[in-house]
């Protein structure tokens, strides 16, 4: 299974996040999965790649050409396959197309945007791939509160919460991604308008 991992690109985060994502990368690689990611060497992108590499997992990095030209971030050079795109939108589309599942590690704006785009596409029945949030040390607790608030206020249906899991246990995440029993839904089931 090709698992797309979204997550922070900065090393200026607590080491607990880096260690947890490295360990999860190791576990997923041991199970024979392939990493699809944004090709960054630092932060949680780098942690995922190092974990996969340590256990012999295949790594596919996808990054816009201007990241290399303008040295936006350090590129993980030990990818088995490194794909360059022209734009960020093409990068994201390529990751989404290649992925069989999505895993969201802690991150900032870019990670939030990637998660919500993949989630929206699932809500709109454009894909039915398993999606999991790795809620290390409660990082995504407030997001989960906000999602529930949005449901309570009528901006989202409660069924949308079934489109992904938010879990702190790495083993449960791996199991969910492998065994996800996708909910059959059509666009009208989860989108009002």
Short mmCIF file of N, CA, C and O in Angstrom, two decimals, residues 15-135:
data_model
loop_
_atom_site.label_atom_id
_atom_site.label_comp_id
_atom_site.label_asym_id
_atom_site.label_seq_id
_atom_site.Cartn_x
_atom_site.Cartn_y
_atom_site.Cartn_z
N UNK A 15 11.06 17.10 20.02
CA UNK A 15 11.58 15.83 19.53
C UNK A 15 10.57 14.68 19.67
O UNK A 15 10.63 13.70 18.93
N UNK A 16 9.60 14.81 20.60
CA UNK A 16 8.62 13.74 20.78
C UNK A 16 7.85 13.48 19.49
O UNK A 16 7.50 12.34 19.19
N UNK A 17 7.60 14.53 18.70
CA UNK A 17 6.88 14.36 17.43
C UNK A 17 7.77 13.63 16.42
O UNK A 17 7.31 12.72 15.72
N UNK A 18 9.02 14.02 16.35
CA UNK A 18 9.95 13.41 15.40
C UNK A 18 10.14 11.93 15.70
O UNK A 18 10.04 11.07 14.81
N UNK A 19 10.36 11.59 16.96
CA UNK A 19 10.56 10.19 17.35
C UNK A 19 9.32 9.35 17.07
O UNK A 19 9.43 8.21 16.59
N UNK A 20 8.14 9.88 17.37
CA UNK A 20 6.90 9.12 17.14
C UNK A 20 6.68 8.85 15.66
O UNK A 20 6.27 7.74 15.28
N UNK A 21 6.95 9.83 14.81
CA UNK A 21 6.74 9.63 13.37
C UNK A 21 7.81 8.71 12.78
O UNK A 21 7.50 7.88 11.91
N UNK A 22 9.04 8.81 13.26
CA UNK A 22 10.08 7.87 12.80
C UNK A 22 9.67 6.43 13.13
O UNK A 22 9.77 5.53 12.29
N UNK A 23 9.19 6.22 14.35
CA UNK A 23 8.77 4.88 14.77
C UNK A 23 7.60 4.37 13.93
O UNK A 23 7.58 3.21 13.52
N UNK A 24 6.64 5.23 13.66
CA UNK A 24 5.50 4.83 12.82
C UNK A 24 5.98 4.50 11.41
O UNK A 24 5.53 3.53 10.80
N UNK A 25 6.93 5.29 10.88
CA UNK A 25 7.50 5.00 9.57
C UNK A 25 8.15 3.62 9.54
O UNK A 25 7.98 2.85 8.59
N UNK A 26 8.87 3.30 10.60
CA UNK A 26 9.50 1.97 10.70
C UNK A 26 8.45 0.87 10.67
O UNK A 26 8.59 -0.13 9.95
N UNK A 27 7.40 1.06 11.45
CA UNK A 27 6.35 0.04 11.53
C UNK A 27 5.66 -0.16 10.18
O UNK A 27 5.41 -1.29 9.75
N UNK A 28 5.36 0.92 9.50
CA UNK A 28 4.69 0.82 8.20
C UNK A 28 5.60 0.17 7.16
O UNK A 28 5.15 -0.63 6.34
N UNK A 29 6.89 0.49 7.20
CA UNK A 29 7.84 -0.12 6.26
C UNK A 29 7.97 -1.62 6.53
O UNK A 29 8.03 -2.42 5.59
N UNK A 30 8.01 -2.00 7.80
CA UNK A 30 8.10 -3.42 8.15
C UNK A 30 6.91 -4.21 7.61
O UNK A 30 7.03 -5.39 7.32
N UNK A 31 5.78 -3.55 7.48
CA UNK A 31 4.59 -4.21 6.97
C UNK A 31 4.54 -4.20 5.44
O UNK A 31 3.56 -4.62 4.84
N UNK A 32 5.58 -3.66 4.81
CA UNK A 32 5.70 -3.70 3.35
C UNK A 32 5.07 -2.53 2.62
O UNK A 32 4.92 -2.56 1.40
N UNK A 33 4.75 -1.46 3.35
CA UNK A 33 4.12 -0.30 2.71
C UNK A 33 5.17 0.62 2.09
O UNK A 33 6.35 0.58 2.44
N UNK A 34 4.73 1.47 1.20
CA UNK A 34 5.55 2.47 0.53
C UNK A 34 5.16 3.85 1.02
O UNK A 34 3.97 4.13 1.19
N UNK A 35 6.15 4.70 1.23
CA UNK A 35 5.90 6.08 1.64
C UNK A 35 5.81 6.97 0.41
O UNK A 35 6.67 6.95 -0.46
N UNK A 36 4.75 7.78 0.37
CA UNK A 36 4.62 8.87 -0.59
C UNK A 36 4.58 10.13 0.25
O UNK A 36 3.78 10.25 1.17
N UNK A 37 5.48 11.09 -0.05
CA UNK A 37 5.54 12.28 0.80
C UNK A 37 6.12 13.45 0.02
O UNK A 37 6.53 13.32 -1.13
N UNK A 38 6.19 14.60 0.67
CA UNK A 38 6.62 15.82 0.02
C UNK A 38 8.10 15.99 -0.17
O UNK A 38 8.56 17.07 -0.55
N UNK A 39 8.90 14.95 0.10
CA UNK A 39 10.33 14.89 -0.20
C UNK A 39 11.20 15.77 0.69
O UNK A 39 12.37 15.97 0.38
N UNK A 40 10.67 16.28 1.78
CA UNK A 40 11.47 17.10 2.67
C UNK A 40 12.34 16.25 3.59
O UNK A 40 11.96 15.16 4.00
N UNK A 41 13.52 16.79 3.93
CA UNK A 41 14.48 16.08 4.78
C UNK A 41 14.27 16.40 6.26
O UNK A 41 14.65 15.62 7.12
N UNK A 42 13.64 17.52 6.55
CA UNK A 42 13.51 17.98 7.93
C UNK A 42 12.12 17.69 8.50
O UNK A 42 11.22 17.25 7.78
N UNK A 43 11.98 17.97 9.78
CA UNK A 43 10.68 17.85 10.44
C UNK A 43 10.12 16.45 10.38
O UNK A 43 10.85 15.45 10.39
N UNK A 44 8.81 16.38 10.29
CA UNK A 44 8.14 15.08 10.30
C UNK A 44 8.16 14.40 8.95
O UNK A 44 8.03 13.18 8.87
N UNK A 45 8.35 15.18 7.88
CA UNK A 45 8.56 14.55 6.58
C UNK A 45 9.85 13.74 6.61
O UNK A 45 9.89 12.57 6.23
N UNK A 46 10.92 14.37 7.09
CA UNK A 46 12.20 13.67 7.19
C UNK A 46 12.13 12.50 8.16
O UNK A 46 12.72 11.45 7.91
N UNK A 47 11.39 12.68 9.25
CA UNK A 47 11.25 11.60 10.24
C UNK A 47 10.58 10.38 9.62
O UNK A 47 11.03 9.24 9.81
N UNK A 48 9.51 10.60 8.87
CA UNK A 48 8.82 9.49 8.21
C UNK A 48 9.76 8.78 7.25
O UNK A 48 9.84 7.55 7.23
N UNK A 49 10.49 9.56 6.45
CA UNK A 49 11.42 8.98 5.48
C UNK A 49 12.53 8.18 6.17
O UNK A 49 12.86 7.06 5.73
N UNK A 50 13.09 8.72 7.23
CA UNK A 50 14.14 7.99 7.95
C UNK A 50 13.62 6.68 8.53
O UNK A 50 14.29 5.65 8.49
N UNK A 51 12.41 6.72 9.07
CA UNK A 51 11.81 5.50 9.61
C UNK A 51 11.61 4.45 8.53
O UNK A 51 11.94 3.27 8.71
N UNK A 52 11.08 4.87 7.38
CA UNK A 52 10.89 3.93 6.26
C UNK A 52 12.23 3.39 5.79
O UNK A 52 12.38 2.18 5.57
N UNK A 53 13.20 4.27 5.62
CA UNK A 53 14.52 3.87 5.11
C UNK A 53 15.19 2.86 6.05
O UNK A 53 15.76 1.87 5.61
N UNK A 54 15.08 3.12 7.35
CA UNK A 54 15.71 2.25 8.35
C UNK A 54 15.23 0.81 8.22
O UNK A 54 15.98 -0.12 8.47
N UNK A 55 13.98 0.63 7.84
CA UNK A 55 13.40 -0.71 7.73
C UNK A 55 13.29 -1.19 6.28
O UNK A 55 12.58 -2.14 5.99
N UNK A 56 13.96 -0.51 5.38
CA UNK A 56 14.01 -0.97 3.99
C UNK A 56 12.76 -0.69 3.18
O UNK A 56 12.56 -1.30 2.13
N UNK A 57 11.94 0.26 3.62
CA UNK A 57 10.72 0.60 2.88
C UNK A 57 11.02 1.44 1.65
O UNK A 57 12.04 2.13 1.59
N UNK A 58 10.15 1.36 0.68
CA UNK A 58 10.28 2.17 -0.54
C UNK A 58 9.79 3.58 -0.24
O UNK A 58 8.79 3.77 0.44
N UNK A 59 10.49 4.58 -0.81
CA UNK A 59 10.17 5.98 -0.55
C UNK A 59 10.04 6.72 -1.87
O UNK A 59 10.96 6.73 -2.70
N UNK A 60 8.88 7.38 -2.05
CA UNK A 60 8.62 8.20 -3.23
C UNK A 60 8.43 9.63 -2.76
O UNK A 60 7.48 9.94 -2.02
N UNK A 61 9.32 10.52 -3.18
CA UNK A 61 9.23 11.93 -2.82
C UNK A 61 8.71 12.75 -3.99
O UNK A 61 9.08 12.49 -5.14
N UNK A 62 7.87 13.71 -3.69
CA UNK A 62 7.29 14.57 -4.73
C UNK A 62 7.45 16.02 -4.27
O UNK A 62 6.99 16.38 -3.18
N UNK A 63 8.10 16.82 -5.10
CA UNK A 63 8.43 18.18 -4.67
C UNK A 63 8.46 19.13 -5.87
O UNK A 63 8.85 18.73 -6.97
N UNK A 64 8.00 20.37 -5.67
CA UNK A 64 8.07 21.33 -6.78
C UNK A 64 9.52 21.69 -7.12
O UNK A 64 10.37 21.78 -6.23
N UNK A 65 9.78 21.90 -8.38
CA UNK A 65 11.11 22.25 -8.86
C UNK A 65 11.64 23.50 -8.17
O UNK A 65 12.83 23.59 -7.83
N UNK A 66 10.76 24.48 -7.90
CA UNK A 66 11.25 25.73 -7.31
C UNK A 66 11.77 25.54 -5.89
O UNK A 66 12.55 26.34 -5.39
N UNK A 67 11.37 24.45 -5.21
CA UNK A 67 11.93 24.17 -3.88
C UNK A 67 13.43 23.93 -3.99
O UNK A 67 14.20 24.33 -3.12
N UNK A 68 13.83 23.24 -5.05
CA UNK A 68 15.26 22.96 -5.27
C UNK A 68 15.97 24.23 -5.74
O UNK A 68 17.02 24.59 -5.21
N UNK A 69 15.38 24.92 -6.70
CA UNK A 69 16.00 26.11 -7.28
C UNK A 69 16.17 27.23 -6.25
O UNK A 69 17.18 27.92 -6.23
N UNK A 70 15.15 27.42 -5.41
CA UNK A 70 15.18 28.52 -4.45
C UNK A 70 15.57 28.06 -3.04
O UNK A 70 15.52 28.83 -2.09
N UNK A 71 15.95 26.80 -2.94
CA UNK A 71 16.36 26.20 -1.66
C UNK A 71 15.33 26.48 -0.56
O UNK A 71 15.67 26.96 0.53
N UNK A 72 14.07 26.19 -0.88
CA UNK A 72 12.97 26.40 0.06
C UNK A 72 13.12 25.49 1.27
O UNK A 72 12.92 25.90 2.41
N UNK A 73 13.44 24.24 1.01
CA UNK A 73 13.71 23.30 2.10
C UNK A 73 14.68 22.24 1.62
O UNK A 73 14.85 22.04 0.41
N UNK A 74 15.32 21.57 2.55
CA UNK A 74 16.28 20.53 2.22
C UNK A 74 15.52 19.31 1.71
O UNK A 74 14.54 18.87 2.32
N UNK A 75 15.96 18.78 0.59
CA UNK A 75 15.30 17.63 -0.03
C UNK A 75 15.92 16.33 0.51
O UNK A 75 17.15 16.22 0.64
N UNK A 76 15.07 15.36 0.81
CA UNK A 76 15.52 14.04 1.25
C UNK A 76 16.08 13.31 0.03
O UNK A 76 15.33 12.93 -0.88
N UNK A 77 17.37 13.12 0.00
CA UNK A 77 18.04 12.61 -1.20
C UNK A 77 18.03 11.09 -1.33
O UNK A 77 18.45 10.57 -2.35
N UNK A 78 17.57 10.37 -0.30
CA UNK A 78 17.60 8.91 -0.36
C UNK A 78 16.27 8.31 -0.81
O UNK A 78 16.00 7.14 -0.54
N UNK A 79 15.48 9.10 -1.52
CA UNK A 79 14.22 8.56 -2.07
C UNK A 79 14.54 7.52 -3.14
O UNK A 79 15.51 7.66 -3.88
N UNK A 80 13.72 6.50 -3.22
CA UNK A 80 13.85 5.53 -4.31
C UNK A 80 13.40 6.16 -5.63
O UNK A 80 13.89 5.80 -6.69
N UNK A 81 12.47 7.08 -5.51
CA UNK A 81 11.96 7.81 -6.67
C UNK A 81 11.70 9.24 -6.22
O UNK A 81 11.06 9.47 -5.20
N UNK A 82 12.23 10.20 -6.98
CA UNK A 82 12.04 11.61 -6.65
C UNK A 82 11.39 12.27 -7.87
O UNK A 82 11.97 12.29 -8.96
N UNK A 83 10.20 12.78 -7.66
CA UNK A 83 9.41 13.36 -8.75
C UNK A 83 9.33 14.87 -8.55
O UNK A 83 8.96 15.34 -7.47
N UNK A 84 9.69 15.62 -9.58
CA UNK A 84 9.60 17.08 -9.52
C UNK A 84 8.35 17.54 -10.27
O UNK A 84 8.02 17.01 -11.33
N UNK A 85 7.67 18.51 -9.69
CA UNK A 85 6.50 19.11 -10.33
C UNK A 85 6.78 20.59 -10.54
O UNK A 85 7.73 21.15 -9.98
N UNK A 86 5.94 21.22 -11.32
CA UNK A 86 6.11 22.65 -11.56
C UNK A 86 5.51 23.48 -10.42
O UNK A 86 6.07 24.48 -10.01
N UNK A 87 4.37 23.04 -9.90
CA UNK A 87 3.65 23.83 -8.90
C UNK A 87 3.33 23.01 -7.65
O UNK A 87 3.38 21.78 -7.66
N UNK A 88 2.94 23.73 -6.60
CA UNK A 88 2.48 23.08 -5.37
C UNK A 88 1.20 22.28 -5.65
O UNK A 88 1.03 21.18 -5.13
N UNK A 89 0.32 22.83 -6.46
CA UNK A 89 -0.94 22.14 -6.77
C UNK A 89 -0.67 20.82 -7.48
O UNK A 89 -1.30 19.80 -7.19
N UNK A 90 0.30 20.81 -8.39
CA UNK A 90 0.64 19.57 -9.09
C UNK A 90 1.27 18.57 -8.12
O UNK A 90 1.01 17.38 -8.22
N UNK A 91 2.08 19.07 -7.19
CA UNK A 91 2.68 18.20 -6.18
C UNK A 91 1.60 17.49 -5.38
O UNK A 91 1.63 16.28 -5.19
N UNK A 92 0.65 18.27 -4.90
CA UNK A 92 -0.42 17.73 -4.07
C UNK A 92 -1.27 16.74 -4.87
O UNK A 92 -1.61 15.66 -4.38
N UNK A 93 -1.60 17.11 -6.09
CA UNK A 93 -2.41 16.23 -6.94
C UNK A 93 -1.69 14.90 -7.19
O UNK A 93 -2.31 13.83 -7.16
N UNK A 94 -0.38 14.97 -7.41
CA UNK A 94 0.40 13.74 -7.66
C UNK A 94 0.41 12.86 -6.42
O UNK A 94 0.24 11.64 -6.51
N UNK A 95 0.59 13.47 -5.24
CA UNK A 95 0.59 12.69 -4.00
C UNK A 95 -0.78 12.05 -3.80
O UNK A 95 -0.88 10.87 -3.43
N UNK A 96 -1.84 12.82 -4.01
CA UNK A 96 -3.20 12.30 -3.84
C UNK A 96 -3.49 11.16 -4.80
O UNK A 96 -4.08 10.15 -4.42
N UNK A 97 -3.05 11.30 -6.05
CA UNK A 97 -3.30 10.27 -7.06
C UNK A 97 -2.54 8.98 -6.75
O UNK A 97 -3.05 7.89 -6.95
N UNK A 98 -1.30 9.11 -6.29
CA UNK A 98 -0.46 7.93 -6.04
C UNK A 98 -0.87 7.19 -4.77
O UNK A 98 -0.66 5.99 -4.66
N UNK A 99 -1.44 7.90 -3.81
CA UNK A 99 -1.72 7.32 -2.49
C UNK A 99 -2.87 6.32 -2.51
O UNK A 99 -3.86 6.51 -3.20
N UNK A 100 -2.70 5.29 -1.68
CA UNK A 100 -3.80 4.37 -1.38
C UNK A 100 -4.45 4.73 -0.05
O UNK A 100 -5.54 4.26 0.28
N UNK A 101 -3.74 5.54 0.75
CA UNK A 101 -4.22 5.96 2.07
C UNK A 101 -3.49 7.23 2.46
O UNK A 101 -2.41 7.52 1.93
N UNK A 102 -4.08 7.98 3.39
CA UNK A 102 -3.49 9.23 3.86
C UNK A 102 -3.28 9.18 5.37
O UNK A 102 -4.17 8.75 6.11
N UNK A 103 -2.12 9.67 5.81
CA UNK A 103 -1.81 9.76 7.22
C UNK A 103 -1.35 11.20 7.49
O UNK A 103 -0.44 11.69 6.83
N UNK A 104 -2.00 11.86 8.44
CA UNK A 104 -1.70 13.25 8.74
C UNK A 104 -0.99 13.32 10.09
O UNK A 104 -1.58 13.03 11.12
N UNK A 105 0.29 13.69 10.06
CA UNK A 105 1.07 13.90 11.27
C UNK A 105 0.91 15.36 11.69
O UNK A 105 0.39 16.17 10.92
N UNK A 106 1.36 15.72 12.87
CA UNK A 106 1.29 17.13 13.25
C UNK A 106 2.00 18.02 12.24
O UNK A 106 3.01 17.64 11.64
N UNK A 107 1.44 19.19 12.04
CA UNK A 107 2.02 20.13 11.09
C UNK A 107 1.35 21.48 11.19
O UNK A 107 0.51 21.70 12.06
N UNK A 108 1.69 22.35 10.27
CA UNK A 108 1.15 23.70 10.24
C UNK A 108 0.25 23.91 9.04
O UNK A 108 -0.44 22.99 8.60
N UNK A 109 0.30 25.12 8.48
CA UNK A 109 -0.62 25.50 7.40
C UNK A 109 -0.64 24.53 6.23
O UNK A 109 -1.69 24.16 5.74
N UNK A 110 0.55 24.16 5.76
CA UNK A 110 0.61 23.25 4.61
C UNK A 110 -0.04 21.92 4.90
O UNK A 110 -0.78 21.37 4.08
N UNK A 111 0.21 21.38 6.09
CA UNK A 111 -0.36 20.10 6.49
C UNK A 111 -1.88 20.21 6.62
O UNK A 111 -2.61 19.33 6.16
N UNK A 112 -2.34 21.30 7.22
CA UNK A 112 -3.79 21.50 7.36
C UNK A 112 -4.45 21.55 5.98
O UNK A 112 -5.48 20.93 5.74
N UNK A 113 -3.82 22.29 5.07
CA UNK A 113 -4.38 22.45 3.73
C UNK A 113 -4.43 21.10 3.00
O UNK A 113 -5.42 20.76 2.37
N UNK A 114 -3.37 20.31 3.14
CA UNK A 114 -3.34 19.00 2.48
C UNK A 114 -4.41 18.08 3.06
O UNK A 114 -5.12 17.39 2.32
N UNK A 115 -4.54 18.08 4.38
CA UNK A 115 -5.56 17.25 5.03
C UNK A 115 -6.95 17.65 4.58
O UNK A 115 -7.75 16.80 4.16
N UNK A 116 -7.26 18.93 4.64
CA UNK A 116 -8.62 19.36 4.31
C UNK A 116 -8.95 19.17 2.83
O UNK A 116 -10.09 18.87 2.49
N UNK A 117 -7.96 19.29 1.95
CA UNK A 117 -8.26 19.01 0.54
C UNK A 117 -8.59 17.53 0.34
O UNK A 117 -9.57 17.20 -0.31
N UNK A 118 -7.76 16.65 0.91
CA UNK A 118 -8.02 15.21 0.77
C UNK A 118 -9.35 14.83 1.42
O UNK A 118 -10.11 14.02 0.89
N UNK A 119 -9.64 15.45 2.57
CA UNK A 119 -10.91 15.17 3.26
C UNK A 119 -12.10 15.67 2.45
O UNK A 119 -13.11 14.97 2.32
N UNK A 120 -11.97 16.86 1.88
CA UNK A 120 -13.06 17.40 1.05
C UNK A 120 -13.30 16.52 -0.17
O UNK A 120 -14.45 16.25 -0.53
N UNK A 121 -12.22 16.06 -0.80
CA UNK A 121 -12.37 15.17 -1.95
C UNK A 121 -13.07 13.87 -1.55
O UNK A 121 -13.87 13.33 -2.33
N UNK A 122 -12.78 13.39 -0.36
CA UNK A 122 -13.46 12.18 0.11
C UNK A 122 -14.93 12.47 0.38
O UNK A 122 -15.81 11.68 0.02
N UNK A 123 -15.21 13.61 1.01
CA UNK A 123 -16.60 14.00 1.25
C UNK A 123 -17.37 14.09 -0.06
O UNK A 123 -18.53 13.70 -0.14
N UNK A 124 -16.70 14.59 -1.11
CA UNK A 124 -17.34 14.76 -2.40
C UNK A 124 -17.31 13.49 -3.25
O UNK A 124 -17.62 13.52 -4.43
N UNK A 125 -16.93 12.37 -2.62
CA UNK A 125 -16.92 11.05 -3.28
C UNK A 125 -15.98 11.00 -4.48
O UNK A 125 -16.21 10.26 -5.42
N UNK A 126 -14.87 11.76 -4.42
CA UNK A 126 -13.86 11.70 -5.48
C UNK A 126 -12.84 10.61 -5.17
O UNK A 126 -12.07 10.22 -6.04
N UNK A 127 -12.78 10.18 -3.93
CA UNK A 127 -11.97 9.02 -3.55
C UNK A 127 -12.60 8.42 -2.29
O UNK A 127 -13.46 9.04 -1.65
N UNK A 128 -12.19 7.23 -1.97
CA UNK A 128 -12.68 6.57 -0.76
C UNK A 128 -11.52 5.89 -0.04
O UNK A 128 -11.63 4.77 0.44
N UNK A 129 -10.38 6.59 0.02
CA UNK A 129 -9.17 6.06 0.62
C UNK A 129 -9.20 6.30 2.13
O UNK A 129 -9.70 7.32 2.59
N UNK A 130 -8.64 5.37 2.91
CA UNK A 130 -8.59 5.58 4.36
C UNK A 130 -7.75 6.81 4.71
O UNK A 130 -6.74 7.08 4.06
N UNK A 131 -8.21 7.52 5.75
CA UNK A 131 -7.52 8.72 6.21
C UNK A 131 -7.40 8.66 7.73
O UNK A 131 -8.38 8.39 8.42
N UNK A 132 -6.19 8.90 8.23
CA UNK A 132 -5.95 8.87 9.67
C UNK A 132 -5.13 10.08 10.09
O UNK A 132 -4.18 10.46 9.40
N UNK A 133 -5.51 10.66 11.22
CA UNK A 133 -4.73 11.72 11.85
C UNK A 133 -3.95 11.09 12.99
O UNK A 133 -4.52 10.42 13.85
N UNK A 134 -2.63 11.31 13.00
CA UNK A 134 -1.77 10.82 14.07
C UNK A 134 -1.73 11.92 15.14
O UNK A 134 -1.02 12.90 15.02
N UNK A 135 -2.50 11.72 16.18
CA UNK A 135 -2.73 12.74 17.21
C UNK A 135 -1.70 12.60 18.34
O UNK A 135 -2.04 12.28 19.48
#
